[in-house]
Coordinates of C-alpha atoms in Angstrom, one line a residue:
X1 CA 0.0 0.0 0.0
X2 CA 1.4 3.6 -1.0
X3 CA 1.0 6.2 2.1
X4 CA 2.8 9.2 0.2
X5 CA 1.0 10.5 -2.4
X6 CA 3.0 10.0 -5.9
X7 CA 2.1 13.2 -7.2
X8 CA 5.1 14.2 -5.2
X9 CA 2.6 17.6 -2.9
X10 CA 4.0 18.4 0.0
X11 CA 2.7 20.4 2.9
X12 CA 3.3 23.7 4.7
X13 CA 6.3 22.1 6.7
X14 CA 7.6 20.8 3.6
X15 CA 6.5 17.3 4.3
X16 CA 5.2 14.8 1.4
X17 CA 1.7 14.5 2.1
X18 CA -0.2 11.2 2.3
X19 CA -2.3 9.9 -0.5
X20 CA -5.7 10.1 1.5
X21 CA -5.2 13.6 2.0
X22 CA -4.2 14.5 -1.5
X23 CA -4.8 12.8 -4.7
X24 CA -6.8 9.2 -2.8
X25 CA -9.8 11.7 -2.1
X26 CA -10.3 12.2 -6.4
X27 CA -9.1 9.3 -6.7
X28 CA -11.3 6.6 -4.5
X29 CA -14.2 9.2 -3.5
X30 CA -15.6 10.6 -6.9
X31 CA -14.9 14.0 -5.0
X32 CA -14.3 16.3 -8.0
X33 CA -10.8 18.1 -8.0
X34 CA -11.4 21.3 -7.0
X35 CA -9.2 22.8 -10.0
X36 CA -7.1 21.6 -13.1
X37 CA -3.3 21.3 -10.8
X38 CA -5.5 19.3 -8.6
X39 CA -6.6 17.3 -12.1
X40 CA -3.2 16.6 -13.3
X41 CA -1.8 16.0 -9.9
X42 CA -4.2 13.1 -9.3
X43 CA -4.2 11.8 -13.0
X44 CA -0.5 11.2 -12.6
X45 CA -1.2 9.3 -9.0
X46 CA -3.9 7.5 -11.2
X47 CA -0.9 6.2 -13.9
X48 CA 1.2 5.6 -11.2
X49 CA -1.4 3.5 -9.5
X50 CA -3.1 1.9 -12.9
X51 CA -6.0 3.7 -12.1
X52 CA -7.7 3.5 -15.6
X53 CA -11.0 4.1 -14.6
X54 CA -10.2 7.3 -13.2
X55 CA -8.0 8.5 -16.0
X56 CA -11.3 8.1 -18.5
X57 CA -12.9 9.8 -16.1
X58 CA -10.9 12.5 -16.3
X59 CA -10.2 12.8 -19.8
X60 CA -12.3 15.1 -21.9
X61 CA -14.9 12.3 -24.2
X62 CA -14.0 14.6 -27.5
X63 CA -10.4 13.3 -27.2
X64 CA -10.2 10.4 -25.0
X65 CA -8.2 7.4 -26.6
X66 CA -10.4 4.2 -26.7
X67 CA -7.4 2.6 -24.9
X68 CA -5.5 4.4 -21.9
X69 CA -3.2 2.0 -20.2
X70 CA 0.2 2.7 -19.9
X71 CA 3.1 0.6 -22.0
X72 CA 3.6 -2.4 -19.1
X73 CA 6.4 -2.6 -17.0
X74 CA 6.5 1.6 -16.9
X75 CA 7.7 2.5 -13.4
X76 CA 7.0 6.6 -12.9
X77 CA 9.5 8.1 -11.1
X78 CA 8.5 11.5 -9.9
X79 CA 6.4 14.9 -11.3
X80 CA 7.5 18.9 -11.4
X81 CA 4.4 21.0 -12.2
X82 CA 6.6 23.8 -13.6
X83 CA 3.2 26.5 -14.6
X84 CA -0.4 26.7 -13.3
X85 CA -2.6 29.0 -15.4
X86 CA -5.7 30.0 -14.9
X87 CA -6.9 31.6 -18.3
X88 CA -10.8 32.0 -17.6
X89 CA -13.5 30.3 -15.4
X90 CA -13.8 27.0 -16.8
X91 CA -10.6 26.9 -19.0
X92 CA -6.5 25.9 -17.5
X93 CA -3.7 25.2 -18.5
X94 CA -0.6 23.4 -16.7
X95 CA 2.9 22.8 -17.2
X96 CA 4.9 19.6 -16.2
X97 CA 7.6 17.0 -16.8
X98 CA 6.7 13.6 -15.4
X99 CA 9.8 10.9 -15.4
X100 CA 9.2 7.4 -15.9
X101 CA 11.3 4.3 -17.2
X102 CA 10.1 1.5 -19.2
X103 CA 12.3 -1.3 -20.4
X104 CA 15.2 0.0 -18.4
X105 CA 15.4 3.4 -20.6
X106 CA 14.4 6.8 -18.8
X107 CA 11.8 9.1 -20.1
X108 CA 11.0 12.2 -19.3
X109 CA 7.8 13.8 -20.2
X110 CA 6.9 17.3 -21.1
X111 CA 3.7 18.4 -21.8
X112 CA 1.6 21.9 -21.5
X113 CA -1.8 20.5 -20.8
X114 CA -5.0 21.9 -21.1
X115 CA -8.1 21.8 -19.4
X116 CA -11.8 22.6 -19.0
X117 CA -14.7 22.3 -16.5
X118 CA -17.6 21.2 -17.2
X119 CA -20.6 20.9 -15.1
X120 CA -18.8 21.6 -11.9
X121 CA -15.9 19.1 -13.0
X122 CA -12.4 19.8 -14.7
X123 CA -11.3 17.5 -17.3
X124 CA -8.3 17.0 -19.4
X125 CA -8.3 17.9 -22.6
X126 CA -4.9 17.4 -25.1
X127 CA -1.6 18.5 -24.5
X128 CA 1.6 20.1 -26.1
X129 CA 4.6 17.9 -25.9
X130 CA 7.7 20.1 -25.7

């Protein structure tokens, strides 16, 4: 069982903070995340854990792949949310690199993602791959 969160949030005092009180509430409660950081923090947790039900969930229907499992035997290895931008009410954008290996040879992601909300939930959209 994971206690830290993999999304890598860490609290006032600096201190990784535990799964249930971070990404596990989206995650296992259906709580919505409460903006689209929150989204892409817990959608990485969700590939981490092979979540797959929540990552449809999450994923915008217009642009949702029919298939959305990870390439097996990928191990992630840690997430940097480098820009949070708020550019209306129900539209977000956010910057990160997520690392991962698979097959022994390390990745490292970067993507500008966007985001809406829609009623009352954020979803992810598509992404820029720098």
């Amino acid at each position: 069982m994971i206690d830290v969160c993999p999304c890598g949030a860490i609290d006032a005092r600096g201190k990784p903070l535990a799964l249930a009180a971070c990404c596990g509430r989206y995650l296992d409660t259906g709580q919505p995340a409460p903006d689209a950081q929150a989204l892409m923090r817990s959608r990485y947790s969700a590939f981490v854990l092979g979540r797959q039900d929540y990552l449809r969930a999450s994923w915008h229907p217009d642009t949702c792949p029919a298939d959305v499992a990870p390439v097996p035997g990928t191990r992630w290895l840690g997430l940097e949310v480098r820009d949070y931008q708020v550019l209306d009410a129900s539209h977000a954008e956010v910057e990160f690199v997520a690392r991962y290996r698979v097959a022994g040879r390390g990745v490292r992601l970067h993507e500008r993602s966007r985001f809406v909300q829609e009623q009352g939930r954020w979803l992810y959209v598509d992404g820029d791959i720098r």
